[in-house]
Amino acid sequence: MKSRTKVVVIGGGIAGCSTLYHLTREGWTDVVLVERNELTSGTTWHSAAQVTNFGTSQTMIGLKSHSIRLYKELSEDPEFPINYHHGDGGIRLANTEAQMQGYRHFSSMARGMDVHFEVIDAEECARRHPLISTGDLLGGLWDPLDGDIDPAQLCQALVRRARKAGAEVYRNTPVTGLSQHRDDTWTVHTDQGDLDCDIVVNACGYRVNEVGAMMGVQHPVASMEHQYFLTDEIPQIKEAGYRMPLIRCPISDFYCRQEKNGLLVGFYEQACKTWGMDGIDPNFVNALCPDDLDRVMDVLEGAFERLPALREVGVHTVINGPITYTIDGLPLVGPIPGKRNAYCIIGLRAGLGEGGGHGWLLAQQIVHGEACYDTWVLDPRRFTGHANVELTALKAVEDYQNEFRFHFPNEHRSAGRLAKTTVLTPILAAQGAAFTTVNGWERVDYIKPDPAFQLTLGFDFDEAHSVVAAEVRNVQENVGLCEVNGFNRIEITGRDRHRFLDRLICGFVSKREGRLGLGYLLNHFGMIKSEATVANLPASDRGPERVWYGSAAASEYHDRDWLEQHVEPGEDVQIQSLTEAQTILVLAGPNARKVLSSCARGDWSAKAFPWLSVRECFVGFAPATVVGVSFSGELAYEIHVPNTSLYAAYLALQDAGRPFGMQLFGARAVESMRLEKGFLHWKADLLTEFDPFETGLDRFVNLEKEIFIGKDALLGRAVRVRAKGLVTLEIDATRGPAPSGASLMCDSRVVGTITSGAWGHRVQKNLAFAFVDPEFSAIGSSMQLNLCGEPVSARVIAPCPYDPDHSRIRG
């Protein structure tokens, strides 16, 4: 074994083999994979190995399409062909109109990635798969490229190519420890000796937290037992003359694919079971859990109804093995939070089908710093301190039980709720609040008109539409109060704090005490990295001169890592997170100044406290920091309060607001109002795939600055034609909003993709943001939105259709 290499990938399943191969494809050949046993001896060897193109985001579809292309190429390699049943086709079944509507949306979204699904009726489902019954069936989603692959052959083929490029693989080499040095390099300790490297990658499947513990981290990954069986030969299959399509059934929680002349049938039973929570036997290698078919009998009955041929055939093999899940069911692929030169590719519950794409995107991140797609849906930093294994296990059970049931818009499932709350959570609940979650935080979605109020899940405007309209109207005409917990707040101190931020932000941000500004951070390719408000606080009894860096709640670990990684040696900059310590109460509406003046001493007039000001004060007797900023487009104040004083501040505001008709409002009202104002949302509209010019943020870029991260790359991009442009659209539809990811069409050609959509209650328009081809970005340009299968007109309008001169914000 060599003693020094650039990257060590730990784990020899599909995740590790794909990462190793793709690192060599990106030009890094001095790379090593270490595996404690033999390749594919973990979950990979017993995988059902289905390879689908279906995904619920464009990033997932893109990486799956890469997997399919790669696997097809490997299967056709004349020197080392592998068994890949490519293009058998697959059907996701549905028995409700809401599911069918969802399939139409996902088909629309896939078109933007040049993937062509087909929504078919029940009769066509039966024609394409003659073994199924059509009882209570409405139809399904057809994926023409669905198939399955041999797991061991696939991994061997990837490793073979990686070795030919110069990579090395050490089997039967358990990792016993990890040490990181002052220069952020690593030593990987094994029972065969030590291996120094620049970068380590955790690709350890269900043993992920054994290796995680070696570097002092715990990953939100839990394992579930999963069973499938193989049937004896089925005469109809043998006589068909073609391979049967794959079936995935959310009605009865099973899937099946052809295996030789029989079927492989897998189950997602409700009485499911976690695995390995109390540790994993070191000798659990190429091993399985005991069979437990009694646990799946309810699902099996549903499978018999859908596939009557199963009643007449024997079962010759039962497989019960562990598969890994994360909190939201999507993998963790990218940088490990709080660590440098450490990455992971874990939680791959559908590892074989997606693994080629996951390794491709991770290798790009390792070598180049970013991937060709915005990878936030996979980023390990999308979960923060609440994401322990116990919570993950609860969500894993819920996801397992709903494996083929996608999330509807505004659907909030019940497992693992109340992970992050404030003292106001039960108080707001008692006042009728319905909650959504943001990075684990319980945040008010809207206020229910009565305790029995229920929503119908789907893609149309639901019963809360009129409720949200009333909340917006009260904010517009009177004043509203909203709790915004979990807002990412980082305090930056030190004499070099302004110089440090100036180097990270691509535009001008005020350094004046008592003022704040909005800034954008770019990556080294000149693309959007983060959005932040920067508030300059004077020295007081609450602290020294300091800057508060504020950004989206979901960005907590992401932004902290970026800031910490860019403090230069010798720079006097200290970074401290206040996210868990403070909560924001937003006061918004034309009467907001009157309410604040009623409960906080001082002059709050527009002259004394203009827009984009910051001041320390007391609300009642609760210490607070008030920021004059608005995400609603109305006169508004963010009142930042220590959590120990939050209830006191809330009561003071409630008392002060009562004479002015103050009412609570929630996140849905904010979403409506921010689209009317043209305000963008991080990781919805602000993506690493686009630069600030494409995103319409020209006014926030100062190319005259001597230096900022991404400047050289941005200058290079500025001389080229923009690939896309962000526009505001008016949608000619009243039944529902434009869902994120939906395709915009012109003459059967995709010309754009929706990023956000909501009804603008103040302007009475169905609004959306979208990235479109440059020739469609001019005001007045028209195109067709594929709205859940229905073509509707979409027209580009001027940004900020509500109060474009911001006169209401300034008060």
PDB file of C-alpha atoms in Angstrom, residues 561-784:
ATOM      1  CA  ASP A 561     -18.494  26.960   6.553  1.00  0.00           C
ATOM      2  CA  TRP A 562     -17.990  29.433   3.686  1.00  0.00           C
ATOM      3  CA  LEU A 563     -17.200  32.321   6.033  1.00  0.00           C
ATOM      4  CA  GLU A 564     -14.839  30.328   8.242  1.00  0.00           C
ATOM      5  CA  GLN A 565     -12.975  28.902   5.268  1.00  0.00           C
ATOM      6  CA  HIS A 566     -12.198  32.382   3.931  1.00  0.00           C
ATOM      7  CA  VAL A 567     -10.723  34.041   7.000  1.00  0.00           C
ATOM      8  CA  GLU A 568      -7.122  34.666   5.959  1.00  0.00           C
ATOM      9  CA  PRO A 569      -4.159  33.890   8.246  1.00  0.00           C
ATOM     10  CA  GLY A 570      -3.458  36.830  10.516  1.00  0.00           C
ATOM     11  CA  GLU A 571      -6.834  38.452   9.843  1.00  0.00           C
ATOM     12  CA  ASP A 572      -8.527  39.826  12.976  1.00  0.00           C
ATOM     13  CA  VAL A 573     -11.971  38.297  12.421  1.00  0.00           C
ATOM     14  CA  GLN A 574     -14.040  36.313  14.883  1.00  0.00           C
ATOM     15  CA  ILE A 575     -17.182  34.438  13.860  1.00  0.00           C
ATOM     16  CA  GLN A 576     -19.910  33.351  16.270  1.00  0.00           C
ATOM     17  CA  SER A 577     -23.330  31.889  15.524  1.00  0.00           C
ATOM     18  CA  LEU A 578     -26.341  33.477  17.272  1.00  0.00           C
ATOM     19  CA  THR A 579     -28.922  31.454  15.351  1.00  0.00           C
ATOM     20  CA  GLU A 580     -30.047  29.407  18.341  1.00  0.00           C
ATOM     21  CA  ALA A 581     -29.972  32.402  20.684  1.00  0.00           C
ATOM     22  CA  GLN A 582     -32.348  34.860  18.993  1.00  0.00           C
ATOM     23  CA  THR A 583     -35.674  34.902  17.154  1.00  0.00           C
ATOM     24  CA  ILE A 584     -37.219  37.526  14.878  1.00  0.00           C
ATOM     25  CA  LEU A 585     -40.671  39.006  15.293  1.00  0.00           C
ATOM     26  CA  VAL A 586     -41.681  40.734  12.061  1.00  0.00           C
ATOM     27  CA  LEU A 587     -43.995  43.716  12.350  1.00  0.00           C
ATOM     28  CA  ALA A 588     -45.365  44.664   8.904  1.00  0.00           C
ATOM     29  CA  GLY A 589     -47.973  47.046   7.556  1.00  0.00           C
ATOM     30  CA  PRO A 590     -48.746  50.766   7.391  1.00  0.00           C
ATOM     31  CA  ASN A 591     -49.434  50.844  11.148  1.00  0.00           C
ATOM     32  CA  ALA A 592     -46.170  49.076  12.038  1.00  0.00           C
ATOM     33  CA  ARG A 593     -44.476  52.326  13.123  1.00  0.00           C
ATOM     34  CA  LYS A 594     -47.371  53.185  15.416  1.00  0.00           C
ATOM     35  CA  VAL A 595     -47.262  49.767  17.066  1.00  0.00           C
ATOM     36  CA  LEU A 596     -43.502  49.911  17.565  1.00  0.00           C
ATOM     37  CA  SER A 597     -43.683  53.460  18.930  1.00  0.00           C
ATOM     38  CA  SER A 598     -46.302  52.292  21.431  1.00  0.00           C
ATOM     39  CA  CYS A 599     -44.045  49.693  23.028  1.00  0.00           C
ATOM     40  CA  ALA A 600     -40.453  50.870  22.409  1.00  0.00           C
ATOM     41  CA  ARG A 601     -38.979  54.182  23.557  1.00  0.00           C
ATOM     42  CA  GLY A 602     -37.318  56.427  21.006  1.00  0.00           C
ATOM     43  CA  ASP A 603     -38.072  58.265  17.809  1.00  0.00           C
ATOM     44  CA  TRP A 604     -39.172  55.775  15.155  1.00  0.00           C
ATOM     45  CA  SER A 605     -40.109  58.340  12.530  1.00  0.00           C
ATOM     46  CA  ALA A 606     -38.979  57.863   8.947  1.00  0.00           C
ATOM     47  CA  LYS A 607     -36.433  60.651   9.454  1.00  0.00           C
ATOM     48  CA  ALA A 608     -34.975  59.298  12.691  1.00  0.00           C
ATOM     49  CA  PHE A 609     -35.102  55.635  11.681  1.00  0.00           C
ATOM     50  CA  PRO A 610     -35.197  55.358   7.881  1.00  0.00           C
ATOM     51  CA  TRP A 611     -35.376  52.203   5.820  1.00  0.00           C
ATOM     52  CA  LEU A 612     -32.243  50.015   6.170  1.00  0.00           C
ATOM     53  CA  SER A 613     -31.476  51.242   9.694  1.00  0.00           C
ATOM     54  CA  VAL A 614     -30.618  49.145  12.748  1.00  0.00           C
ATOM     55  CA  ARG A 615     -30.976  50.139  16.399  1.00  0.00           C
ATOM     56  CA  GLU A 616     -30.795  48.497  19.804  1.00  0.00           C
ATOM     57  CA  CYS A 617     -33.733  49.184  22.107  1.00  0.00           C
ATOM     58  CA  PHE A 618     -36.255  47.580  24.437  1.00  0.00           C
ATOM     59  CA  VAL A 619     -39.668  46.297  23.355  1.00  0.00           C
ATOM     60  CA  GLY A 620     -41.549  46.633  26.597  1.00  0.00           C
ATOM     61  CA  PHE A 621     -38.727  45.547  28.867  1.00  0.00           C
ATOM     62  CA  ALA A 622     -37.354  42.901  26.483  1.00  0.00           C
ATOM     63  CA  PRO A 623     -33.970  43.771  24.941  1.00  0.00           C
ATOM     64  CA  ALA A 624     -34.283  43.897  21.152  1.00  0.00           C
ATOM     65  CA  THR A 625     -32.458  44.900  18.007  1.00  0.00           C
ATOM     66  CA  VAL A 626     -34.748  46.459  15.422  1.00  0.00           C
ATOM     67  CA  VAL A 627     -33.911  46.367  11.720  1.00  0.00           C
ATOM     68  CA  GLY A 628     -35.812  48.457   9.186  1.00  0.00           C
ATOM     69  CA  VAL A 629     -36.136  45.957   6.375  1.00  0.00           C
ATOM     70  CA  SER A 630     -39.063  44.335   4.578  1.00  0.00           C
ATOM     71  CA  PHE A 631     -39.658  41.081   2.734  1.00  0.00           C
ATOM     72  CA  SER A 632     -43.363  41.854   2.388  1.00  0.00           C
ATOM     73  CA  GLY A 633     -43.172  45.165   0.519  1.00  0.00           C
ATOM     74  CA  GLU A 634     -44.923  47.037   3.318  1.00  0.00           C
ATOM     75  CA  LEU A 635     -43.415  49.216   6.018  1.00  0.00           C
ATOM     76  CA  ALA A 636     -41.842  46.585   8.273  1.00  0.00           C
ATOM     77  CA  TYR A 637     -39.450  45.998  11.127  1.00  0.00           C
ATOM     78  CA  GLU A 638     -37.503  42.882  12.013  1.00  0.00           C
ATOM     79  CA  ILE A 639     -37.369  42.787  15.815  1.00  0.00           C
ATOM     80  CA  HIS A 640     -34.530  40.501  16.890  1.00  0.00           C
ATOM     81  CA  VAL A 641     -35.069  39.273  20.453  1.00  0.00           C
ATOM     82  CA  PRO A 642     -33.042  36.948  22.708  1.00  0.00           C
ATOM     83  CA  ASN A 643     -35.030  33.754  23.154  1.00  0.00           C
ATOM     84  CA  THR A 644     -35.075  34.259  26.920  1.00  0.00           C
ATOM     85  CA  SER A 645     -37.123  37.460  26.381  1.00  0.00           C
ATOM     86  CA  LEU A 646     -39.159  36.334  23.370  1.00  0.00           C
ATOM     87  CA  TYR A 647     -42.459  35.801  25.178  1.00  0.00           C
ATOM     88  CA  ALA A 648     -42.204  39.159  26.929  1.00  0.00           C
ATOM     89  CA  ALA A 649     -41.549  40.934  23.626  1.00  0.00           C
ATOM     90  CA  TYR A 650     -44.460  39.100  21.998  1.00  0.00           C
ATOM     91  CA  LEU A 651     -46.868  40.158  24.734  1.00  0.00           C
ATOM     92  CA  ALA A 652     -45.688  43.764  24.522  1.00  0.00           C
ATOM     93  CA  LEU A 653     -46.271  43.812  20.767  1.00  0.00           C
ATOM     94  CA  GLN A 654     -49.665  42.145  21.109  1.00  0.00           C
ATOM     95  CA  ASP A 655     -50.791  44.759  23.627  1.00  0.00           C
ATOM     96  CA  ALA A 656     -49.455  47.591  21.461  1.00  0.00           C
ATOM     97  CA  GLY A 657     -50.951  46.180  18.270  1.00  0.00           C
ATOM     98  CA  ARG A 658     -54.469  45.534  19.493  1.00  0.00           C
ATOM     99  CA  PRO A 659     -55.766  49.105  18.898  1.00  0.00           C
ATOM    100  CA  PHE A 660     -54.404  48.985  15.347  1.00  0.00           C
ATOM    101  CA  GLY A 661     -56.057  45.738  14.252  1.00  0.00           C
ATOM    102  CA  MET A 662     -52.860  43.703  14.370  1.00  0.00           C
ATOM    103  CA  GLN A 663     -53.258  40.051  13.366  1.00  0.00           C
ATOM    104  CA  LEU A 664     -50.897  37.133  12.901  1.00  0.00           C
ATOM    105  CA  PHE A 665     -49.699  36.106   9.457  1.00  0.00           C
ATOM    106  CA  GLY A 666     -47.587  33.216   8.213  1.00  0.00           C
ATOM    107  CA  ALA A 667     -45.119  31.934   5.652  1.00  0.00           C
ATOM    108  CA  ARG A 668     -47.667  31.508   2.865  1.00  0.00           C
ATOM    109  CA  ALA A 669     -48.600  35.182   3.059  1.00  0.00           C
ATOM    110  CA  VAL A 670     -44.904  36.092   2.976  1.00  0.00           C
ATOM    111  CA  GLU A 671     -44.396  33.935  -0.123  1.00  0.00           C
ATOM    112  CA  SER A 672     -47.226  35.689  -1.937  1.00  0.00           C
ATOM    113  CA  MET A 673     -45.978  39.150  -1.009  1.00  0.00           C
ATOM    114  CA  ARG A 674     -42.315  38.557  -1.827  1.00  0.00           C
ATOM    115  CA  LEU A 675     -43.185  37.450  -5.386  1.00  0.00           C
ATOM    116  CA  GLU A 676     -45.181  40.645  -5.844  1.00  0.00           C
ATOM    117  CA  LYS A 677     -42.066  42.583  -4.831  1.00  0.00           C
ATOM    118  CA  GLY A 678     -39.596  40.623  -6.937  1.00  0.00           C
ATOM    119  CA  PHE A 679     -37.709  39.437  -3.860  1.00  0.00           C
ATOM    120  CA  LEU A 680     -35.789  36.205  -4.453  1.00  0.00           C
ATOM    121  CA  HIS A 681     -35.502  33.129  -2.277  1.00  0.00           C
ATOM    122  CA  TRP A 682     -32.207  31.331  -1.664  1.00  0.00           C
ATOM    123  CA  LYS A 683     -32.095  27.896  -3.319  1.00  0.00           C
ATOM    124  CA  ALA A 684     -35.400  28.530  -5.060  1.00  0.00           C
ATOM    125  CA  ASP A 685     -34.424  31.462  -7.293  1.00  0.00           C
ATOM    126  CA  LEU A 686     -30.798  32.006  -6.191  1.00  0.00           C
ATOM    127  CA  LEU A 687     -28.869  29.035  -7.580  1.00  0.00           C
ATOM    128  CA  THR A 688     -25.224  28.187  -8.197  1.00  0.00           C
ATOM    129  CA  GLU A 689     -26.096  27.454 -11.825  1.00  0.00           C
ATOM    130  CA  PHE A 690     -26.497  31.179 -12.567  1.00  0.00           C
ATOM    131  CA  ASP A 691     -24.437  34.317 -12.085  1.00  0.00           C
ATOM    132  CA  PRO A 692     -25.800  37.582 -10.639  1.00  0.00           C
ATOM    133  CA  PHE A 693     -26.315  39.098 -14.105  1.00  0.00           C
ATOM    134  CA  GLU A 694     -28.432  36.138 -15.234  1.00  0.00           C
ATOM    135  CA  THR A 695     -30.336  36.403 -11.945  1.00  0.00           C
ATOM    136  CA  GLY A 696     -31.129  40.078 -12.524  1.00  0.00           C
ATOM    137  CA  LEU A 697     -28.907  41.324  -9.694  1.00  0.00           C
ATOM    138  CA  ASP A 698     -26.730  43.679 -11.753  1.00  0.00           C
ATOM    139  CA  ARG A 699     -27.245  46.516  -9.250  1.00  0.00           C
ATOM    140  CA  PHE A 700     -25.653  44.423  -6.509  1.00  0.00           C
ATOM    141  CA  VAL A 701     -22.404  43.883  -8.445  1.00  0.00           C
ATOM    142  CA  ASN A 702     -19.535  46.382  -8.315  1.00  0.00           C
ATOM    143  CA  LEU A 703     -16.911  45.412 -10.878  1.00  0.00           C
ATOM    144  CA  GLU A 704     -14.900  48.494  -9.881  1.00  0.00           C
ATOM    145  CA  LYS A 705     -14.001  46.829  -6.590  1.00  0.00           C
ATOM    146  CA  GLU A 706     -10.377  45.764  -6.516  1.00  0.00           C
ATOM    147  CA  ILE A 707     -11.148  42.244  -5.435  1.00  0.00           C
ATOM    148  CA  PHE A 708     -13.974  39.939  -4.450  1.00  0.00           C
ATOM    149  CA  ILE A 709     -14.314  36.173  -4.660  1.00  0.00           C
ATOM    150  CA  GLY A 710     -15.458  35.203  -8.149  1.00  0.00           C
ATOM    151  CA  LYS A 711     -14.618  38.547  -9.790  1.00  0.00           C
ATOM    152  CA  ASP A 712     -12.243  37.211 -12.452  1.00  0.00           C
ATOM    153  CA  ALA A 713     -14.652  34.442 -13.396  1.00  0.00           C
ATOM    154  CA  LEU A 714     -17.547  36.905 -13.471  1.00  0.00           C
ATOM    155  CA  LEU A 715     -15.617  39.250 -15.765  1.00  0.00           C
ATOM    156  CA  GLY A 716     -15.037  36.327 -18.089  1.00  0.00           C
ATOM    157  CA  ARG A 717     -18.723  35.454 -18.080  1.00  0.00           C
ATOM    158  CA  ALA A 718     -19.757  39.067 -18.655  1.00  0.00           C
ATOM    159  CA  VAL A 719     -18.321  39.088 -22.177  1.00  0.00           C
ATOM    160  CA  ARG A 720     -20.304  36.009 -23.164  1.00  0.00           C
ATOM    161  CA  VAL A 721     -23.958  35.775 -24.076  1.00  0.00           C
ATOM    162  CA  ARG A 722     -26.097  34.986 -21.061  1.00  0.00           C
ATOM    163  CA  ALA A 723     -27.422  31.434 -21.168  1.00  0.00           C
ATOM    164  CA  LYS A 724     -30.565  32.261 -19.180  1.00  0.00           C
ATOM    165  CA  GLY A 725     -32.277  35.186 -17.530  1.00  0.00           C
ATOM    166  CA  LEU A 726     -34.560  35.376 -14.503  1.00  0.00           C
ATOM    167  CA  VAL A 727     -37.940  36.953 -15.290  1.00  0.00           C
ATOM    168  CA  THR A 728     -41.253  37.626 -13.596  1.00  0.00           C
ATOM    169  CA  LEU A 729     -44.238  35.963 -15.255  1.00  0.00           C
ATOM    170  CA  GLU A 730     -47.962  36.449 -15.128  1.00  0.00           C
ATOM    171  CA  ILE A 731     -49.654  33.068 -15.507  1.00  0.00           C
ATOM    172  CA  ASP A 732     -53.021  32.892 -17.244  1.00  0.00           C
ATOM    173  CA  ALA A 733     -54.521  30.382 -14.810  1.00  0.00           C
ATOM    174  CA  THR A 734     -56.647  30.590 -11.685  1.00  0.00           C
ATOM    175  CA  ARG A 735     -56.757  26.943 -10.611  1.00  0.00           C
ATOM    176  CA  GLY A 736     -53.267  26.718  -9.152  1.00  0.00           C
ATOM    177  CA  PRO A 737     -49.788  28.243  -8.956  1.00  0.00           C
ATOM    178  CA  ALA A 738     -46.912  27.413 -11.273  1.00  0.00           C
ATOM    179  CA  PRO A 739     -45.002  24.637  -9.466  1.00  0.00           C
ATOM    180  CA  SER A 740     -41.246  24.827  -9.128  1.00  0.00           C
ATOM    181  CA  GLY A 741     -39.511  22.942 -11.933  1.00  0.00           C
ATOM    182  CA  ALA A 742     -42.382  23.156 -14.415  1.00  0.00           C
ATOM    183  CA  SER A 743     -41.312  23.695 -18.025  1.00  0.00           C
ATOM    184  CA  LEU A 744     -42.068  26.709 -20.195  1.00  0.00           C
ATOM    185  CA  MET A 745     -42.572  25.840 -23.859  1.00  0.00           C
ATOM    186  CA  CYS A 746     -42.619  27.460 -27.266  1.00  0.00           C
ATOM    187  CA  ASP A 747     -43.416  25.361 -30.345  1.00  0.00           C
ATOM    188  CA  SER A 748     -42.727  22.119 -28.415  1.00  0.00           C
ATOM    189  CA  ARG A 749     -39.317  23.433 -27.306  1.00  0.00           C
ATOM    190  CA  VAL A 750     -38.418  24.005 -23.657  1.00  0.00           C
ATOM    191  CA  VAL A 751     -37.466  27.662 -23.243  1.00  0.00           C
ATOM    192  CA  GLY A 752     -37.470  28.028 -19.467  1.00  0.00           C
ATOM    193  CA  THR A 753     -38.086  26.582 -16.025  1.00  0.00           C
ATOM    194  CA  ILE A 754     -40.206  27.878 -13.138  1.00  0.00           C
ATOM    195  CA  THR A 755     -38.338  28.511  -9.879  1.00  0.00           C
ATOM    196  CA  SER A 756     -41.148  29.914  -7.685  1.00  0.00           C
ATOM    197  CA  GLY A 757     -44.853  30.538  -8.068  1.00  0.00           C
ATOM    198  CA  ALA A 758     -47.717  31.928  -5.968  1.00  0.00           C
ATOM    199  CA  TRP A 759     -50.848  34.019  -6.239  1.00  0.00           C
ATOM    200  CA  GLY A 760     -50.215  37.735  -5.702  1.00  0.00           C
ATOM    201  CA  HIS A 761     -53.162  38.737  -3.551  1.00  0.00           C
ATOM    202  CA  ARG A 762     -52.465  42.492  -3.687  1.00  0.00           C
ATOM    203  CA  VAL A 763     -52.067  42.659  -7.470  1.00  0.00           C
ATOM    204  CA  GLN A 764     -54.560  39.838  -8.170  1.00  0.00           C
ATOM    205  CA  LYS A 765     -52.190  38.022 -10.509  1.00  0.00           C
ATOM    206  CA  ASN A 766     -50.854  34.474 -10.671  1.00  0.00           C
ATOM    207  CA  LEU A 767     -47.116  35.184 -10.462  1.00  0.00           C
ATOM    208  CA  ALA A 768     -43.993  33.151 -11.030  1.00  0.00           C
ATOM    209  CA  PHE A 769     -40.244  33.531 -11.372  1.00  0.00           C
ATOM    210  CA  ALA A 770     -38.468  31.553 -14.091  1.00  0.00           C
ATOM    211  CA  PHE A 771     -35.131  31.262 -15.821  1.00  0.00           C
ATOM    212  CA  VAL A 772     -35.772  31.560 -19.570  1.00  0.00           C
ATOM    213  CA  ASP A 773     -33.775  31.678 -22.782  1.00  0.00           C
ATOM    214  CA  PRO A 774     -32.558  35.233 -23.524  1.00  0.00           C
ATOM    215  CA  GLU A 775     -34.870  35.695 -26.515  1.00  0.00           C
ATOM    216  CA  PHE A 776     -37.849  35.225 -24.177  1.00  0.00           C
ATOM    217  CA  SER A 777     -36.693  37.573 -21.412  1.00  0.00           C
ATOM    218  CA  ALA A 778     -38.076  40.863 -22.758  1.00  0.00           C
ATOM    219  CA  ILE A 779     -41.180  42.308 -21.118  1.00  0.00           C
ATOM    220  CA  GLY A 780     -44.203  41.169 -23.092  1.00  0.00           C
ATOM    221  CA  SER A 781     -42.653  37.887 -24.280  1.00  0.00           C
ATOM    222  CA  SER A 782     -45.144  35.027 -24.266  1.00  0.00           C
ATOM    223  CA  MET A 783     -44.728  31.290 -23.872  1.00  0.00           C
ATOM    224  CA  GLN A 784     -46.728  28.279 -22.707  1.00  0.00           C
TER     225      GLN A 784
END
